[in-house]
RNA sequence: GCCACUAUAGCUCAGCAGGCAGAGCGCGUCCUUGGUAAGGACGAGGUCACCGGUUCGAGCCCGGUUAGUGGCUCCA
């Protein structure tokens, strides 16, 4: 029987049925065939090259350049890792080993520890396996057969996995050399395709990601077809580390951490300038958008938190204290305080929406192991706001907030991802209310035409939310902005407004943040700009550098002129050489340096140097001041 | 919180076989008045994270604590 194979380049070829994809690839282009790792058929399934074609098929060959190809490649590397581990430590039990972004991992239940030295040995064994160029071969067994097979070799985790594969009568296994693993596949044709592998770290990981389960040892690694690609990857990782906000925070003297307050940041003067600039920008925008700013106390009676549901749903993250024998809690969120203000006077439907914004310092007892610079703290400032509105204002208000988020992130040139989080297990309120709220958020996203991912069960305990995620220098993503729709808190706090009919009605509430936390946002900003902050955020915008003492008087005059125009300028009066002063200003990533010597004094100019563009030559001060002012106002570099 | 690793001067890091604690940068004083990324000399600075143990003797070996790092779980 003949079958038709359609390739991505449009070619249609005829083959004998049972021709494998590998044969098709070789026939199409023998050179390219060496690059091909797997194939996608009929726009959905990714399969091995040994897959025999039985009917007319659309084929897309996958190489390492394709995301799916990378996945296959790294997944095969994970199998080789498992094989190496089994060779060296035969009693080790295998859990799972998928490909991930940038690499792969495999989880093991082993009696011995995988120290860095052990990783070396394992890596060496992997290289042997690669050199042997074992083909990956696929076999299928019924679930019962597979259960017997894996029970015999005491692979308890595999047995559990098979038991959970209830919707399929057969399971697939992949074998390379003496090693066989339960696996859906697909895989590379053979281990020899794995050009360069590297084991990067060991970490603990709970079986099935559940902290009640046993902690396994997870070995992380990465793999590339060519050693040069691996080198480049490792180099990029190093580069990323150089952008790490924790490192730059020290170098630029922005903030610090101390043993006396784990997870509690200390902002230095320079860091505070950055912080305050963000806040100033935030206030300007919010004022224009009809928000009113409030401030509520850090410590509030425990009764309040019982009323809000935090006691029930959020207690393990809260700090408690006693005042005059009464129980109080340090606020982990700002909403109850805001609601007390809303409730402190009567609201007419004509007043709504009421938008109360608060830069609220919240404290949350995060697990010690999760703390991470400014990104994950135990106290942070939320740029919070609570919007109280009529039910029919919900759509408009959500869109208003989304627009604001866009405006902010655009200002910084951030790419972001949007997620919609739905009702969690531990939640207040009925399914109907949750459905209604979730629907409202979806509608708003749809109206904005935004792509988003659904995060089932990840909502706040009082309502579903839209989250905005930004990426840090190592590609980890951090939640920043969030919009949470809440029908429940107004109920709990008996909030109302007086409607047209003179009766009490329940308002709807939106909780939202845009930066998320000012601290985390600063961390992301630092990494995003690699410490080269835009002019308007730079703690020092201009450094004035006189060459010799006799230029000091003029330099002071220049500095004063800059300061008069609200430009953050500093004068370096030290008796150091100009090269030295420039180097220091460069290291502090100060955007503009003004060098002043005999020529400048004589001509009434300054010599301009930009920290990224270098020497710009002499310019008169007034137009320069104007240019700088303009850049600050436009928030450009 | 869990798993693993780490902790030496303000910062980056050496240190050996268990035998008087080091370098560079930074800081201070002095000399140098220097034109676009480090001028020179001298000097101060340490409870080797903390507590305990082994030892004639511990920065080094062992146990614990604290903090940090990479993950897991959780989250702005």
XYZ file of C-alpha atoms (C1' of nucleotides) in Angstrom:
713
model
C 0.000 0.000 0.000
C 1.190 3.521 -0.800
C 0.704 6.464 1.483
C 1.113 10.211 0.961
C 3.401 12.212 3.198
C 3.041 15.994 3.292
C 6.092 17.935 4.445
C 6.180 21.435 5.914
C 7.777 22.776 2.731
C 4.631 21.769 0.885
C 6.112 18.719 -0.853
C 3.928 15.648 -1.039
C 5.694 12.338 -1.484
C 4.545 8.775 -1.826
C 5.974 5.980 0.269
C 5.310 2.378 0.976
C 3.197 2.024 4.138
C 5.313 1.309 7.250
C 8.079 3.577 6.059
C 9.603 5.184 9.150
C 9.987 8.905 9.659
C 13.749 8.470 9.733
C 13.620 7.024 6.225
C 11.444 9.869 5.021
C 13.916 12.366 6.472
C 16.898 10.688 4.819
C 15.062 10.542 1.527
C 14.161 14.216 1.723
C 17.598 15.520 2.621
C 20.395 13.312 3.993
C 22.268 16.274 5.456
C 19.263 17.628 7.279
C 18.321 14.159 8.415
C 21.288 14.200 10.783
C 19.827 17.223 12.541
C 16.365 15.753 12.882
C 15.579 14.520 16.385
C 11.886 13.672 16.263
C 8.807 14.668 14.339
C 5.397 16.092 14.838
C 2.643 14.395 12.837
C -0.703 15.824 11.795
C -0.107 19.014 13.792
C -0.450 17.351 17.153
C 1.465 14.258 18.202
C 5.257 14.331 18.630
C 6.740 10.909 17.839
C 10.038 9.031 17.489
C 11.784 8.908 14.159
C 11.368 5.132 14.251
C 7.604 5.659 14.065
C 6.238 3.774 11.009
C 3.741 5.686 8.891
C 0.618 3.726 8.151
C -1.558 6.261 6.433
C -1.447 9.667 4.755
C 0.361 11.949 7.165
C 1.412 15.525 7.535
C 4.945 15.610 8.909
C 6.961 18.318 10.595
C 10.515 17.323 11.394
C 11.877 18.643 14.666
C 15.447 19.644 15.334
C 17.043 21.167 18.413
C 16.020 24.568 17.075
C 12.367 23.705 17.671
C 10.986 23.980 21.178
C 9.500 20.482 20.885
C 12.819 19.192 19.581
C 14.647 20.639 22.573
C 12.163 18.947 24.866
C 12.786 15.566 23.277
C 16.527 16.142 23.426
C 16.573 17.099 27.107
C 14.111 14.415 28.046
C 16.424 11.846 26.507
C 19.282 13.373 28.479
C 17.222 12.830 31.636
C 16.955 9.128 30.758
C 20.697 8.926 30.300
C 21.115 10.567 33.708
C 18.849 7.934 35.245
C 20.798 5.185 33.514
C 24.085 6.556 34.838
C 22.694 6.813 38.357
C 21.370 3.238 38.195
C 24.768 2.001 37.054
C 26.591 3.712 39.900
C 23.957 3.241 42.606
C 21.793 0.259 41.595
C 19.584 0.431 44.695
C 18.334 3.915 43.765
C 14.634 4.195 42.969
C 13.515 6.317 40.058
C 10.755 8.882 40.285
C 10.257 11.212 37.320
C 12.556 13.025 34.935
C 11.112 15.593 32.558
C 12.620 18.255 30.325
C 12.215 21.786 31.641
C 13.073 25.250 30.428
C 16.818 25.264 29.721
C 17.412 21.647 30.716
C 16.054 18.659 32.546
C 15.958 17.000 35.927
C 15.423 13.563 37.366
C 14.132 12.805 40.858
C 15.721 9.927 42.733
C 15.078 8.172 46.005
C 18.611 7.241 46.987
C 20.195 6.229 50.255
C 23.420 8.125 49.601
C 23.741 11.855 49.019
C 24.538 13.218 45.615
C 27.449 15.475 46.454
C 29.159 17.636 43.826
C 31.845 14.946 43.564
C 29.199 12.328 42.902
C 27.716 14.550 40.202
C 31.126 14.543 38.506
C 31.130 10.769 38.469
C 27.569 10.572 37.238
C 28.310 13.061 34.498
C 31.301 10.972 33.433
C 29.128 7.880 33.297
C 26.623 9.785 31.177
C 29.403 10.566 28.718
C 30.220 6.862 28.501
C 26.615 6.075 27.759
C 26.530 8.767 25.096
C 29.704 7.378 23.555
C 28.111 3.922 23.405
C 25.407 5.436 21.197
C 22.680 3.113 22.451
C 19.516 3.325 20.379
C 16.350 4.308 22.270
C 13.780 1.627 21.557
C 10.128 1.812 22.368
C 8.042 -1.114 23.591
C 4.487 -1.302 24.803
C 3.098 -3.400 27.625
C -0.322 -3.741 29.124
C -0.660 -1.970 32.444
C -0.728 -5.332 34.201
C 2.479 -6.475 32.548
C 4.135 -3.179 33.333
C 3.045 -3.378 36.965
C 4.574 -6.835 37.281
C 7.783 -5.706 35.611
C 8.307 -2.614 37.766
C 7.174 -4.325 40.965
C 9.798 -7.021 40.368
C 12.573 -4.459 40.245
C 11.055 -2.586 43.211
C 10.558 0.672 41.351
C 7.831 1.781 43.740
C 7.363 5.210 42.215
C 6.941 3.785 38.732
C 4.366 1.352 40.096
C 2.477 4.284 41.605
C 2.649 6.136 38.305
C 1.317 3.165 36.368
C -1.485 2.751 38.860
C -2.447 6.320 38.153
C -2.452 5.850 34.379
C -6.029 4.636 34.480
C -7.229 5.900 31.126
C -4.897 3.784 29.030
C -4.723 0.000 28.683
C -1.128 0.007 27.443
C 1.883 1.922 28.671
C 5.092 2.541 26.790
C 8.654 1.839 27.872
C 11.882 3.115 26.452
C 15.102 1.173 26.555
C 18.652 2.254 25.902
C 21.361 -0.338 26.557
C 20.618 -2.210 29.781
C 18.277 0.526 31.039
C 14.506 0.650 30.682
C 12.184 3.357 31.936
C 8.472 3.920 31.930
C 7.923 6.796 29.548
C 5.434 8.210 27.101
C 8.282 9.395 24.902
C 9.258 10.329 22.341
C 13.034 10.097 22.390
C 16.079 10.668 20.250
C 17.125 7.879 17.885
C 20.148 7.126 20.087
C 22.157 8.392 23.041
C 24.997 9.469 20.751
C 22.971 12.503 19.646
C 23.512 14.057 23.061
C 26.563 16.146 22.300
C 27.238 17.981 25.546
C 25.680 17.319 28.934
C 26.239 19.042 32.235
C 24.785 18.381 35.657
C 24.197 21.717 37.281
C 22.822 21.163 40.773
C 21.158 18.908 43.296
C 18.080 19.911 45.233
C 15.445 18.391 47.414
C 12.036 17.937 45.860
C 8.909 16.369 47.292
C 7.506 13.339 45.504
C 4.657 14.646 43.364
C 5.355 18.145 44.643
C 3.492 17.530 47.877
C 5.211 18.499 51.098
C 3.513 15.650 52.946
C 5.388 13.203 50.728
C 8.944 11.997 50.976
C 11.641 14.371 49.875
C 13.618 13.027 46.968
C 16.911 14.178 45.528
C 16.547 16.040 42.286
C 19.498 16.337 39.947
C 19.304 19.224 37.504
C 21.206 19.292 34.261
C 21.219 20.635 30.782
C 22.204 19.283 27.388
C 23.040 20.627 23.951
C 23.987 19.085 20.611
C 27.335 20.913 20.556
C 29.831 21.670 23.341
C 30.049 25.273 22.131
C 26.328 25.716 22.764
C 26.736 24.450 26.301
C 29.622 26.862 26.847
C 27.528 29.717 25.592
C 24.659 28.754 27.865
C 26.931 28.631 30.901
C 28.383 31.992 29.940
C 24.909 33.516 29.711
C 24.112 32.136 33.150
C 27.173 33.908 34.483
C 26.094 37.122 32.771
C 22.686 36.825 34.357
C 24.308 36.464 37.763
C 26.084 39.738 37.170
C 22.664 41.378 36.900
C 21.446 39.818 40.112
C 19.743 42.579 42.084
C 21.242 41.311 45.319
C 24.727 41.829 43.987
C 23.935 45.185 42.335
C 22.128 46.291 45.479
C 25.417 46.047 47.360
C 27.549 47.503 44.556
C 25.281 50.499 44.057
C 24.719 50.910 47.796
C 20.934 50.710 47.426
C 19.891 48.358 50.234
C 21.156 45.662 52.553
C 20.055 42.734 54.661
C 21.115 41.882 58.180
C 20.965 38.858 60.363
C 18.989 40.945 62.843
C 16.056 41.018 60.437
C 15.879 38.076 58.052
C 13.612 38.934 55.146
C 13.315 42.569 56.238
C 15.122 44.934 53.863
C 17.130 48.015 54.863
C 16.968 50.781 52.267
C 20.028 53.018 52.027
C 19.844 56.674 50.949
C 20.433 55.868 47.264
C 17.887 53.057 47.332
C 15.416 55.374 48.978
C 15.728 57.875 46.128
C 14.791 55.144 43.687
C 11.954 54.035 45.955
C 10.614 57.546 46.313
C 10.739 58.223 42.586
C 8.556 55.192 41.978
C 6.167 56.336 44.653
C 6.034 59.836 43.235
C 5.238 58.516 39.762
C 2.629 56.241 41.290
C 0.943 59.092 43.146
C 0.804 61.262 40.026
C -0.881 58.568 37.981
C -3.311 57.578 40.717
C -4.363 61.101 41.390
C -5.147 61.567 37.703
C -7.157 58.350 37.680
C -9.439 59.445 40.476
C -7.854 57.570 43.374
C -7.667 58.976 46.886
C -4.765 57.999 49.100
C -5.212 56.647 52.609
C -3.007 55.144 55.313
C -4.095 52.514 57.800
C -2.370 51.106 60.913
C 0.192 48.305 60.886
C -1.243 46.616 63.948
C -4.922 45.921 64.330
C -7.075 43.925 66.718
C -7.260 40.191 66.172
C -11.069 40.465 66.175
C -10.841 42.346 62.897
C -8.828 39.555 61.308
C -11.301 37.015 62.549
C -14.071 39.005 60.931
C -12.216 39.286 57.621
C -11.463 35.573 57.461
C -7.701 36.073 57.630
C -7.600 34.347 60.991
C -9.152 31.277 59.452
C -7.423 31.332 56.081
C -4.151 33.159 56.517
C -3.141 32.747 60.170
C 0.044 30.750 59.554
C 1.434 33.688 57.578
C 0.681 36.303 60.220
C 2.553 37.858 63.122
C 0.699 38.344 66.394
C 1.272 40.499 69.411
C -0.441 41.645 72.587
C -1.369 45.198 73.505
C -2.796 45.794 76.978
C -3.559 42.089 77.328
C -5.562 42.099 74.095
C -4.602 40.120 70.987
C -3.490 42.067 67.950
C -2.055 41.117 64.565
C 0.404 42.845 62.276
C -1.415 43.375 59.004
C -0.595 40.938 56.178
C -2.990 42.787 53.865
C -4.497 46.234 53.697
C -8.105 45.470 52.868
C -9.650 45.403 56.359
C -8.211 48.821 57.165
C -9.510 50.200 53.909
C -12.954 48.809 54.577
C -13.065 50.440 57.996
C -12.496 53.757 56.273
C -15.182 53.035 53.669
C -17.567 52.139 56.441
C -16.802 55.243 58.469
C -19.316 57.287 56.496
C -22.404 56.763 54.404
C -21.996 56.377 50.644
C -24.519 57.256 48.002
C -24.584 55.347 44.730
C -23.616 58.691 43.223
C -20.235 58.553 45.023
C -19.281 55.204 43.556
C -16.818 54.055 42.486
C -14.734 55.003 45.512
C -11.068 54.246 44.876
C -8.940 54.188 48.019
C -5.239 53.701 47.407
C -2.698 52.849 50.067
C 1.035 52.267 50.090
C 0.633 49.690 52.807
C 3.504 48.020 54.592
C 2.440 44.424 55.151
C 4.202 41.672 57.102
C 3.899 38.022 56.179
C 5.663 35.176 57.862
C 7.130 33.480 54.805
C 8.988 30.181 55.236
C 12.665 30.855 55.828
C 13.704 28.858 52.774
C 11.820 31.039 50.314
C 13.380 34.401 51.155
C 15.178 35.857 48.168
C 16.612 39.380 48.160
C 13.946 41.976 47.470
C 11.914 39.477 45.474
C 10.665 37.510 48.432
C 10.470 39.315 51.750
C 8.742 39.108 55.079
C 7.693 42.723 54.932
C 6.982 44.758 51.864
C 5.027 47.746 50.649
C 2.064 46.992 48.472
C 0.928 49.752 46.140
C -2.540 48.709 47.067
C -5.955 50.061 46.249
C -9.470 48.984 47.050
C -12.214 50.001 44.700
C -15.804 50.001 45.910
C -18.355 50.029 43.136
C -21.832 49.285 41.901
C -22.226 45.811 40.414
C -22.665 47.271 36.931
C -19.418 49.238 37.217
C -17.320 46.105 37.602
C -16.370 45.636 33.952
C -15.353 49.225 33.457
C -13.330 49.323 36.657
C -11.420 46.146 35.849
C -10.555 47.483 32.432
C -9.499 50.764 34.015
C -7.073 48.898 36.250
C -5.733 46.806 33.362
C -5.097 49.997 31.418
C -3.193 51.393 34.358
C -1.081 48.255 34.610
C -0.267 48.567 30.921
C 0.696 52.198 31.332
C 3.060 51.396 34.193
C 4.746 48.392 32.619
C 5.133 50.193 29.322
C 6.952 53.007 31.063
C 9.624 50.499 32.060
C 9.551 48.466 28.871
C 8.528 45.252 30.591
C 7.219 42.173 28.908
C 4.686 40.403 31.072
C 2.459 37.360 31.206
C -1.151 37.366 32.304
C -2.744 34.608 34.373
C -6.256 34.125 35.614
C -6.426 32.315 38.947
C -9.598 30.580 40.020
C -11.151 29.320 43.264
C -8.687 27.622 45.611
C -9.483 24.721 47.908
C -9.341 26.929 50.981
C -11.871 29.565 50.007
C -14.796 31.527 51.390
C -18.103 31.833 49.591
C -20.297 29.841 47.263
C -19.389 28.433 43.874
C -21.981 30.717 42.251
C -20.332 33.873 43.528
C -16.940 32.612 42.447
C -18.246 31.757 39.014
C -19.748 35.202 38.609
C -16.553 36.925 39.692
C -14.361 34.726 37.502
C -16.644 35.396 34.546
C -16.315 39.159 35.108
C -12.516 38.943 35.025
C -12.607 36.784 31.907
C -14.917 39.218 30.176
C -12.582 42.105 30.922
C -9.570 40.204 29.574
C -11.536 39.305 26.498
C -12.641 42.891 25.986
C -8.978 43.930 26.173
C -8.041 41.124 23.799
C -5.358 39.902 26.190
C -3.866 36.428 25.968
C -3.859 34.702 29.344
C -3.275 31.388 31.008
C -5.728 29.918 33.502
C -4.249 28.977 36.842
C -6.845 26.706 38.358
C -7.187 26.903 42.137
C -4.694 29.710 42.584
C -7.019 32.547 43.568
C -7.019 34.458 46.853
C -9.275 33.011 49.539
C -11.827 35.779 48.988
C -11.889 35.958 45.188
C -10.426 35.071 41.777
C -7.635 37.202 40.367
C -5.798 38.335 37.292
C -2.035 38.204 37.843
C 0.697 39.971 35.934
C 4.070 38.223 35.895
C 7.434 39.782 35.074
C 10.660 37.883 34.480
C 13.940 38.307 36.342
C 17.430 38.012 34.884
C 17.544 34.241 35.265
C 14.203 33.784 33.541
C 12.311 33.107 36.763
C 8.988 34.871 36.733
C 7.583 36.948 39.583
C 4.054 37.956 40.239
C 3.751 41.720 40.398
C 0.421 43.272 39.538
C -2.782 41.543 40.527
C -6.470 42.381 40.270
C -8.791 40.517 42.622
C -12.528 40.686 42.430
C -14.282 40.295 45.751
C -17.978 39.898 46.532
C -17.336 38.447 49.983
C -15.459 41.005 52.056
C -18.196 43.643 51.556
C -20.575 41.031 52.955
C -18.381 40.206 55.947
C -17.933 43.870 56.787
C -21.511 44.772 55.997
C -20.462 47.465 53.539
C -23.280 49.236 51.752
C -24.238 52.247 49.738
C -27.565 53.982 49.500
C -29.134 53.342 46.119
C -31.489 55.396 43.996
C -34.327 53.720 45.817
C -33.090 54.945 49.185
C -32.326 51.369 50.247
C -29.051 49.797 51.357
C -27.165 47.866 48.678
C -23.994 45.831 48.708
C -21.040 47.277 46.783
C -18.565 45.080 44.905
C -14.899 45.390 45.767
C -11.713 45.136 43.742
C -8.338 44.646 45.416
C -5.475 45.532 43.129
C -1.766 46.288 43.064
C 0.287 47.418 40.095
C 3.913 47.300 41.174
C 2.829 44.458 43.426
C 5.347 45.343 46.049
C 7.582 48.341 45.597
C 10.484 46.253 46.898
C 10.024 43.368 44.464
C 9.468 45.809 41.636
C 12.759 47.505 42.473
C 14.479 44.131 42.400
C 13.079 43.413 38.971
C 13.927 46.907 37.727
C 17.547 46.527 38.787
C 17.877 43.225 36.935
C 15.934 44.435 33.940
C 18.268 47.396 33.481
C 21.358 45.530 34.741
C 21.753 48.374 37.228
C 21.777 51.051 34.502
C 18.653 52.776 35.729
C 16.867 55.244 33.500
C 17.723 58.841 34.260
C 14.556 59.633 36.189
C 15.204 56.765 38.612
C 18.956 57.184 39.061
C 19.820 58.059 42.646
C 22.499 60.440 41.321
C 21.727 61.780 37.871
C 24.781 63.933 37.275
C 28.254 63.803 38.798
C 30.317 66.964 38.489
C 34.036 66.214 38.231
C 36.480 69.102 38.527
C 39.991 68.263 37.353
C 41.950 70.383 39.821
C 41.253 72.522 42.854
C 41.233 75.704 40.852
C 38.140 74.449 39.000
C 36.174 73.934 42.187
C 34.449 77.306 42.306
C 33.091 76.956 38.792
C 32.158 73.322 39.442
C 30.171 74.405 42.506
C 28.357 76.929 40.393
C 27.498 74.229 37.823
C 26.280 71.886 40.550
C 24.107 74.583 42.062
C 22.579 75.307 38.662
C 21.685 71.653 38.220
C 20.205 71.413 41.693
C 18.162 74.509 41.088
C 16.498 72.580 38.248
C 15.678 69.626 40.541
C 18.415 67.525 38.988
C 20.112 65.193 41.447
C 23.726 66.289 41.092
C 26.794 65.541 43.158
C 30.148 67.271 43.164
C 33.340 65.240 43.605
C 35.671 67.579 45.479
C 38.330 65.000 46.293
C 41.911 65.581 45.244
C 41.949 62.578 42.945
C 42.911 62.260 39.330
C 40.123 62.689 36.796
C 40.459 59.098 35.591
C 39.909 57.883 39.090
C 36.815 60.013 39.601
C 35.384 58.922 36.267
C 35.973 55.291 37.007
C 34.148 55.570 40.291
C 31.183 57.382 38.746
C 31.102 54.701 36.030
C 31.029 51.924 38.600
C 28.100 53.612 40.306
C 26.416 53.749 36.890
C 25.737 57.468 37.176
C 24.174 58.515 33.847
C 25.956 61.845 33.272
C 29.424 63.030 34.217
C 30.455 66.647 33.727
C 34.219 67.086 33.523
C 35.440 70.573 34.325
C 38.959 71.850 33.676
C 40.704 74.962 32.375
C 38.997 74.873 28.984
C 35.527 74.588 30.436
C 36.074 77.387 32.909
C 37.498 79.589 30.144
C 34.671 78.858 27.684
C 31.880 78.620 30.227
C 31.064 75.030 29.197
C 31.194 71.529 30.659
C 32.596 68.371 29.090
C 29.844 65.798 28.933
C 30.326 62.092 29.436
C 27.533 59.553 29.345
C 28.098 56.323 31.288
C 27.106 54.126 28.361
C 28.128 56.341 25.442
C 31.409 57.776 26.702
C 32.924 61.199 26.053
C 30.520 63.576 24.270
C 32.766 66.665 24.210
C 32.166 70.192 25.528
C 28.679 71.725 25.735
C 27.269 74.884 27.289
C 25.270 74.182 30.438
C 21.812 75.702 29.784
C 20.842 73.483 26.804
C 22.269 70.474 28.622
C 20.136 71.195 31.657
C 17.135 71.479 29.409
C 17.910 68.171 27.711
C 18.308 66.434 31.062
C 15.093 67.943 32.401
C 13.256 66.766 29.341
C 14.555 63.208 29.648
C 13.575 63.115 33.287
C 10.093 64.344 32.526
C 9.643 61.930 29.618
C 11.147 59.092 31.642
C 13.531 58.242 28.823
C 17.147 57.154 29.173
C 9.281 24.485 56.993
C 11.932 20.427 53.953
C 16.670 18.688 51.034
C 21.692 20.039 49.764
C 25.594 23.416 50.057
C 28.093 27.800 52.156
C 29.905 31.261 56.273
C 37.793 34.167 57.098
C 38.693 42.321 57.166
C 33.476 47.023 54.746
C 33.656 44.079 49.542
C 35.804 39.847 46.482
C 38.380 35.823 47.977
C 43.271 32.940 49.488
C 44.757 29.846 53.613
C 47.253 24.195 55.792
C 49.108 18.246 57.430
C 45.344 20.744 63.121
C 50.901 24.651 65.022
C 51.692 33.056 65.601
C 45.453 34.937 60.296
C 46.763 36.670 54.402
C 45.995 39.360 49.329
C 43.477 42.825 46.126
C 39.847 46.543 46.293
C 37.768 49.938 49.785
C 38.936 53.134 54.239
C 42.624 56.848 56.906
C 47.180 60.037 56.682
C 50.872 62.172 53.635
C 53.034 63.242 48.667
C 51.195 64.139 43.708
C 46.988 69.545 40.759
C 46.358 65.217 37.398
C 41.893 65.812 30.772
C 37.682 60.756 30.018
C 37.536 53.530 33.661
C 42.527 52.666 39.036
C 49.342 57.941 40.436
C 52.601 56.759 44.790
C 54.072 55.867 50.059
C 52.647 54.612 54.813
C 48.777 52.988 58.128
C 44.324 51.276 60.661
C 41.058 47.335 60.294
C 39.697 40.098 62.513
C 36.104 36.903 68.945
C 37.963 33.204 61.262
C 29.022 33.738 62.029
C 27.495 31.902 67.108
C 27.421 27.861 71.063
C 29.490 23.377 72.543
C 32.824 19.011 71.820
C 37.535 16.273 70.314
C 42.846 17.688 70.916
C 48.832 19.636 74.305
C 46.876 22.940 70.521
C 40.906 24.167 66.207
C 39.685 29.220 61.164
C 40.592 23.920 59.650
C 37.853 17.787 62.657
C 32.707 16.545 65.113
C 27.618 18.145 66.971
C 24.089 22.021 67.397
C 22.254 27.169 66.376
C 21.817 31.405 63.191
C 22.065 33.564 58.464
C 22.834 33.115 53.291
C 22.750 30.274 48.452
C 20.281 26.588 44.936
C 15.849 23.930 44.729
C 10.855 21.861 46.705
C 6.268 23.583 48.875
C 4.143 28.475 49.348
C 3.704 33.655 47.467
C 3.503 40.294 46.059
